[in-house]
Amino acid sequence: MTDAIEFTAPSPLDIDLAALPKISLHDHLDGGLRPATILELAASAGHALPADTADDLAHWFAESANSGTLERYLETFDHTIAVMQTAEHLHRVAREFVEDLVEDGVVYAEVRWAPEQHLAGGLTLDQAVEAVQAGLDEGVANAEDAGATIRVGQLITAMRQNDRSMEIAELAVRHRQAGAVGFDIAGPETGFPPARFTEAFTWLAAQHFPATVHAGESDGVDSIRDALLNGRALRLGHGVRIADDITVEFDAVDENGERVGADSALVDLGETAAWVRDRGIALEVCPSSNLQTGAVEAYGGTVSTHPIDMLHQLGFRVTINPDNRLMSGVSLTDELYLLAEVFGYSLEELLDFQLNAAEAAFLPLEEREVLAELLVETWGEVISTGATSEGPVILEAFVDEDGDEGPGADDDRA
């Protein structure tokens, strides 16, 4: 008689997570440049930088971004945006952005950026969008030549402090057949509520064009409520301040008059928190960035006190994202390792975050199902055997019946 051998799934810390397919929904184009590229483009553009070498420049960005305030964090973009003012430069940055995603094992990404910030070199809004799309397309083609598959969509973003939201909304819809998958507003959250842009969001909803809204980062529950009501938000950019609408009581007495255990707590969700959770509105959480900008300072300002674990345990649709890979000095893989180390997450839990992202992606249902199947198949193989494949991620599940690669390769949606 042979004794059965029980297999225990490996720890994520013992797995090459970069080899597993992942989805990134909150990743800024102007926050993901390579330091060496910034140096080259700055020399061409005649822009002065605070450092002369790639290593020193990377250190400067990280140091500045770790100031603890969103305002100081946003100042670092003065240098990246300055070198992204021509079609040639935008094309290169977008191509390298995709190449870096592929190296990180990302198979679907939505890259957000604000075309209105890239017109100083004489480009029109449409020319800027076209230049970025050309770079994304080249990066995708290069990945396919290397045997990997990735799809990247643009989230066209309007800056909250400006008054161009309707113009940018129309720009996004004009390019919906050429790479644009959604709309966003970004920039200073406090003082610039989504209600200022109600007309644009209402018009987008009439066009059936999806929106995600930066909310619940530097401002609280009122900002999130506004994003849901006036912004028609299908996702919340960051959204971590939804925790402000959650009450947790330890050593408490429940409704039956019994004291809860020492390892338990009573949790009460406010109306907004309950709505976000119960309707499955995705939170685009960016752990390292949240620490840098002070978004979770009220919760202790450390990874271990970040409300992400509470939100995950309570059933919110949490997704994990890098936000700005240059400023935070992280990749999506890095963020997953960080959470696994701090909270002891299993591979199954990290897979849950990826499945949440697949469900929340601005893609048709059929394509989201393809992504989910791919994630379950590839992550499930590692969970059951402990083995990861070598080389680039090859997504055979993304090949349709006509032999075209990528979800929606023949997408002719309106």
Short mmCIF file of C-alpha atoms in Angstrom, two decimals, residues 31-309:
data_model
loop_
_atom_site.label_atom_id
_atom_site.label_comp_id
_atom_site.label_asym_id
_atom_site.label_seq_id
_atom_site.Cartn_x
_atom_site.Cartn_y
_atom_site.Cartn_z
CA GLY A 31 5.62 57.79 -14.37
CA GLY A 32 7.25 54.81 -16.05
CA LEU A 33 10.21 56.19 -18.00
CA ARG A 34 13.65 54.63 -17.80
CA PRO A 35 16.20 56.98 -16.17
CA ALA A 36 18.66 56.43 -19.02
CA THR A 37 15.97 57.40 -21.52
CA ILE A 38 15.19 60.58 -19.59
CA LEU A 39 18.85 61.57 -19.79
CA GLU A 40 18.96 61.06 -23.55
CA LEU A 41 15.67 62.81 -24.24
CA ALA A 42 16.53 65.71 -21.92
CA ALA A 43 19.76 66.30 -23.81
CA SER A 44 17.83 66.38 -27.06
CA ALA A 45 15.16 68.69 -25.64
CA GLY A 46 17.59 70.99 -23.84
CA HIS A 47 15.98 70.29 -20.48
CA ALA A 48 18.09 70.52 -17.31
CA LEU A 49 17.91 67.56 -14.94
CA PRO A 50 18.80 67.29 -11.23
CA ALA A 51 21.31 64.46 -11.89
CA ASP A 52 23.83 63.49 -14.57
CA THR A 53 23.77 59.69 -14.47
CA ALA A 54 20.97 57.16 -14.71
CA ASP A 55 21.64 55.80 -11.21
CA ASP A 56 21.76 59.26 -9.64
CA LEU A 57 18.61 60.29 -11.48
CA ALA A 58 16.76 57.17 -10.33
CA HIS A 59 17.87 57.95 -6.76
CA TRP A 60 16.64 61.55 -7.07
CA PHE A 61 13.20 60.43 -8.25
CA ALA A 62 12.87 57.91 -5.44
CA GLU A 63 14.03 60.39 -2.79
CA SER A 64 11.66 63.10 -4.01
CA ALA A 65 8.74 60.71 -4.30
CA ASN A 66 9.28 59.54 -0.71
CA SER A 67 8.52 62.98 0.70
CA GLY A 68 5.15 61.84 2.04
CA THR A 69 2.96 64.36 0.24
CA LEU A 70 1.05 64.06 -3.01
CA GLU A 71 2.04 67.59 -4.06
CA ARG A 72 5.80 66.89 -3.80
CA TYR A 73 5.26 63.52 -5.44
CA LEU A 74 3.58 65.20 -8.40
CA GLU A 75 6.47 67.66 -8.81
CA THR A 76 8.70 64.84 -10.04
CA PHE A 77 6.60 64.70 -13.19
CA ASP A 78 7.91 68.11 -14.27
CA HIS A 79 11.01 66.33 -15.60
CA THR A 80 9.35 63.37 -17.26
CA ILE A 81 6.68 65.47 -18.96
CA ALA A 82 9.33 67.93 -20.16
CA VAL A 83 10.99 65.23 -22.27
CA MET A 84 7.69 63.97 -23.74
CA GLN A 85 6.79 66.91 -25.98
CA THR A 86 7.45 65.55 -29.46
CA ALA A 87 5.96 62.66 -31.42
CA GLU A 88 9.35 60.97 -31.57
CA HIS A 89 9.85 61.13 -27.81
CA LEU A 90 6.29 60.02 -27.03
CA HIS A 91 6.68 57.10 -29.42
CA ARG A 92 9.90 55.94 -27.76
CA VAL A 93 8.56 56.28 -24.22
CA ALA A 94 5.42 54.32 -25.12
CA ARG A 95 7.39 51.55 -26.85
CA GLU A 96 9.77 51.14 -23.92
CA PHE A 97 6.81 51.21 -21.54
CA VAL A 98 5.39 48.12 -23.24
CA GLU A 99 8.78 46.41 -23.32
CA ASP A 100 9.12 46.87 -19.56
CA LEU A 101 5.60 45.52 -19.00
CA VAL A 102 6.43 42.41 -21.01
CA GLU A 103 9.57 41.85 -18.95
CA ASP A 104 7.39 42.03 -15.85
CA GLY A 105 4.98 39.41 -17.18
CA VAL A 106 2.08 41.80 -17.75
CA VAL A 107 -0.30 40.53 -20.44
CA TYR A 108 -2.96 43.23 -20.28
CA ALA A 109 -2.39 46.83 -19.25
CA GLU A 110 -4.19 50.11 -19.32
CA VAL A 111 -1.75 53.01 -19.50
CA ARG A 112 -3.05 56.39 -18.42
CA TRP A 113 -1.69 59.75 -19.43
CA ALA A 114 -2.87 63.32 -20.05
CA PRO A 115 -2.34 64.43 -23.68
CA GLU A 116 -3.01 68.06 -22.70
CA GLN A 117 0.34 68.07 -20.90
CA HIS A 118 2.29 67.19 -24.04
CA LEU A 119 1.56 70.02 -26.45
CA ALA A 120 4.49 72.38 -25.76
CA GLY A 121 6.36 71.07 -28.80
CA GLY A 122 3.56 71.95 -31.18
CA LEU A 123 1.62 68.68 -31.25
CA THR A 124 -2.16 68.67 -31.36
CA LEU A 125 -4.09 66.49 -28.92
CA ASP A 126 -4.84 63.96 -31.65
CA GLN A 127 -1.22 63.87 -32.84
CA ALA A 128 -0.06 63.20 -29.28
CA VAL A 129 -2.49 60.30 -28.88
CA GLU A 130 -1.47 58.89 -32.26
CA ALA A 131 2.22 59.10 -31.37
CA VAL A 132 1.69 57.18 -28.13
CA GLN A 133 -0.44 54.58 -29.89
CA ALA A 134 2.26 54.08 -32.52
CA GLY A 135 4.78 53.44 -29.75
CA LEU A 136 2.44 51.04 -27.95
CA ASP A 137 1.79 49.18 -31.21
CA GLU A 138 5.51 48.82 -31.86
CA GLY A 139 6.07 47.50 -28.36
CA VAL A 140 3.28 44.97 -28.80
CA ALA A 141 4.69 43.89 -32.18
CA ASN A 142 8.16 43.47 -30.67
CA ALA A 143 6.67 41.30 -27.93
CA GLU A 144 4.95 39.10 -30.49
CA ASP A 145 8.22 38.73 -32.40
CA ALA A 146 9.77 37.49 -29.16
CA GLY A 147 6.99 34.95 -28.66
CA ALA A 148 5.01 36.83 -26.02
CA THR A 149 1.61 38.47 -26.23
CA ILE A 150 0.42 41.65 -24.59
CA ARG A 151 -2.41 44.08 -25.13
CA VAL A 152 -2.23 47.69 -23.95
CA GLY A 153 -5.04 50.24 -24.02
CA GLN A 154 -4.89 53.97 -23.41
CA LEU A 155 -6.78 55.65 -20.59
CA ILE A 156 -7.06 59.23 -21.85
CA THR A 157 -6.80 61.51 -18.83
CA ALA A 158 -7.93 65.06 -18.14
CA MET A 159 -6.16 67.14 -15.50
CA ARG A 160 -8.49 68.18 -12.68
CA GLN A 161 -6.92 71.64 -12.24
CA ASN A 162 -7.59 72.56 -15.86
CA ASP A 163 -10.85 73.22 -17.68
CA ARG A 164 -10.49 70.89 -20.66
CA SER A 165 -12.44 67.87 -19.46
CA MET A 166 -15.07 67.97 -22.20
CA GLU A 167 -12.42 68.45 -24.87
CA ILE A 168 -10.41 65.52 -23.52
CA ALA A 169 -13.52 63.36 -23.24
CA GLU A 170 -14.27 63.98 -26.90
CA LEU A 171 -10.65 63.19 -27.73
CA ALA A 172 -10.91 59.85 -25.95
CA VAL A 173 -14.07 58.85 -27.79
CA ARG A 174 -12.55 59.88 -31.13
CA HIS A 175 -9.81 57.33 -30.53
CA ARG A 176 -11.93 54.51 -29.12
CA GLN A 177 -11.39 52.51 -32.32
CA ALA A 178 -7.64 53.21 -32.21
CA GLY A 179 -6.46 52.22 -28.76
CA ALA A 180 -8.38 54.35 -26.26
CA VAL A 181 -10.30 52.14 -23.81
CA GLY A 182 -11.35 54.58 -21.09
CA PHE A 183 -11.28 58.04 -19.53
CA ASP A 184 -9.79 59.32 -16.27
CA ILE A 185 -9.19 62.52 -14.33
CA ALA A 186 -5.96 62.99 -12.40
CA GLY A 187 -3.99 65.68 -10.62
CA PRO A 188 -4.71 67.44 -7.30
CA GLU A 189 -7.72 65.72 -5.77
CA THR A 190 -8.53 68.15 -2.97
CA GLY A 191 -10.36 71.20 -4.27
CA PHE A 192 -11.02 69.73 -7.72
CA PRO A 193 -13.95 67.31 -7.25
CA PRO A 194 -15.43 65.21 -10.06
CA ALA A 195 -18.55 67.39 -9.82
CA ARG A 196 -16.60 70.05 -11.75
CA PHE A 197 -16.62 67.70 -14.74
CA THR A 198 -20.16 66.34 -14.52
CA GLU A 199 -20.98 67.43 -18.07
CA ALA A 200 -18.05 65.46 -19.49
CA PHE A 201 -18.79 62.34 -17.45
CA THR A 202 -22.47 62.44 -18.38
CA TRP A 203 -21.59 62.79 -22.06
CA LEU A 204 -19.15 59.87 -21.82
CA ALA A 205 -21.84 57.73 -20.22
CA ALA A 206 -24.14 58.58 -23.13
CA GLN A 207 -21.40 57.35 -25.49
CA HIS A 208 -21.08 54.13 -23.44
CA PHE A 209 -17.43 55.00 -22.82
CA PRO A 210 -16.10 53.83 -19.43
CA ALA A 211 -14.47 56.01 -16.81
CA THR A 212 -12.20 55.44 -13.87
CA VAL A 213 -11.65 58.33 -11.47
CA HIS A 214 -8.74 59.14 -9.18
CA ALA A 215 -10.53 59.34 -5.84
CA GLY A 216 -9.85 58.34 -2.26
CA GLU A 217 -6.11 59.02 -2.45
CA SER A 218 -5.43 62.46 -0.93
CA ASP A 219 -9.11 63.11 -0.19
CA GLY A 220 -11.68 61.04 1.65
CA VAL A 221 -15.12 59.49 1.36
CA ASP A 222 -16.80 62.61 -0.05
CA SER A 223 -14.42 62.47 -3.00
CA ILE A 224 -15.25 58.82 -3.59
CA ARG A 225 -18.98 59.48 -3.35
CA ASP A 226 -18.59 62.32 -5.86
CA ALA A 227 -16.65 60.05 -8.23
CA LEU A 228 -19.46 57.50 -8.12
CA LEU A 229 -22.29 60.01 -8.51
CA ASN A 230 -20.95 62.72 -10.83
CA GLY A 231 -18.01 60.80 -12.30
CA ARG A 232 -20.01 57.69 -13.18
CA ALA A 233 -16.87 55.81 -12.06
CA LEU A 234 -16.74 52.12 -12.84
CA ARG A 235 -13.43 51.90 -10.96
CA LEU A 236 -11.73 54.04 -8.33
CA GLY A 237 -8.14 55.13 -8.89
CA HIS A 238 -6.49 54.20 -5.57
CA GLY A 239 -9.72 54.35 -3.56
CA VAL A 240 -7.96 53.38 -0.33
CA ARG A 241 -9.67 56.12 1.64
CA ILE A 242 -12.86 54.08 1.39
CA ALA A 243 -11.45 52.68 4.63
CA ASP A 244 -12.49 55.99 6.24
CA ASP A 245 -16.07 54.75 5.89
CA ILE A 246 -15.38 51.52 7.77
CA THR A 247 -15.57 51.21 11.56
CA VAL A 248 -13.64 48.44 13.27
CA GLU A 249 -14.20 47.68 16.96
CA PHE A 250 -12.00 45.34 18.96
CA ASP A 251 -12.99 43.92 22.35
CA ALA A 252 -16.58 44.74 21.41
CA VAL A 253 -19.99 43.29 22.18
CA ASP A 254 -22.05 42.00 19.24
CA GLU A 255 -25.78 42.45 18.63
CA ASN A 256 -26.53 39.39 20.77
CA GLY A 257 -24.73 40.90 23.75
CA GLU A 258 -21.77 38.55 23.45
CA ARG A 259 -18.20 39.77 23.49
CA VAL A 260 -16.25 38.94 20.34
CA GLY A 261 -13.07 36.94 20.59
CA ALA A 262 -9.66 38.52 21.16
CA ASP A 263 -8.67 37.75 17.58
CA SER A 264 -11.88 39.13 16.09
CA ALA A 265 -13.52 42.50 15.62
CA LEU A 266 -16.87 43.99 14.77
CA VAL A 267 -16.86 45.73 11.40
CA ASP A 268 -19.45 48.24 10.22
CA LEU A 269 -19.49 49.51 6.65
CA GLY A 270 -20.86 52.98 5.95
CA GLU A 271 -23.25 53.49 3.07
CA THR A 272 -20.56 54.42 0.54
CA ALA A 273 -18.23 51.59 1.57
CA ALA A 274 -21.09 49.10 1.41
CA TRP A 275 -22.07 50.36 -2.05
CA VAL A 276 -18.52 50.06 -3.38
CA ARG A 277 -18.08 46.56 -1.98
CA ASP A 278 -21.50 45.18 -2.76
CA ARG A 279 -21.48 46.48 -6.35
CA GLY A 280 -17.97 45.17 -6.99
CA ILE A 281 -16.53 48.57 -7.89
CA ALA A 282 -12.82 47.89 -8.30
CA LEU A 283 -10.20 49.66 -6.22
CA GLU A 284 -6.98 50.36 -8.16
CA VAL A 285 -4.71 50.10 -5.13
CA CYS A 286 -1.05 51.12 -5.48
CA PRO A 287 0.61 50.11 -2.17
CA SER A 288 4.07 51.70 -2.46
CA SER A 289 2.73 54.88 -4.02
CA ASN A 290 0.11 55.17 -1.27
CA LEU A 291 2.90 55.25 1.29
CA GLN A 292 4.88 57.84 -0.64
CA THR A 293 1.99 60.26 -1.12
CA GLY A 294 0.69 59.99 2.42
CA ALA A 295 -2.60 58.46 1.27
CA VAL A 296 -2.55 55.97 4.15
CA GLU A 297 -0.77 58.12 6.73
CA ALA A 298 -3.84 58.06 8.97
CA TYR A 299 -3.54 54.28 9.18
CA GLY A 300 0.06 54.29 10.37
CA GLY A 301 1.88 55.04 7.14
CA THR A 302 3.53 51.63 6.82
CA VAL A 303 2.92 48.66 4.56
CA SER A 304 1.79 46.52 7.49
CA THR A 305 -0.88 49.08 8.47
CA HIS A 306 -2.06 49.76 4.92
CA PRO A 307 -5.84 49.12 4.80
CA ILE A 308 -5.45 46.89 1.75
CA ASP A 309 -5.52 43.73 3.86
#
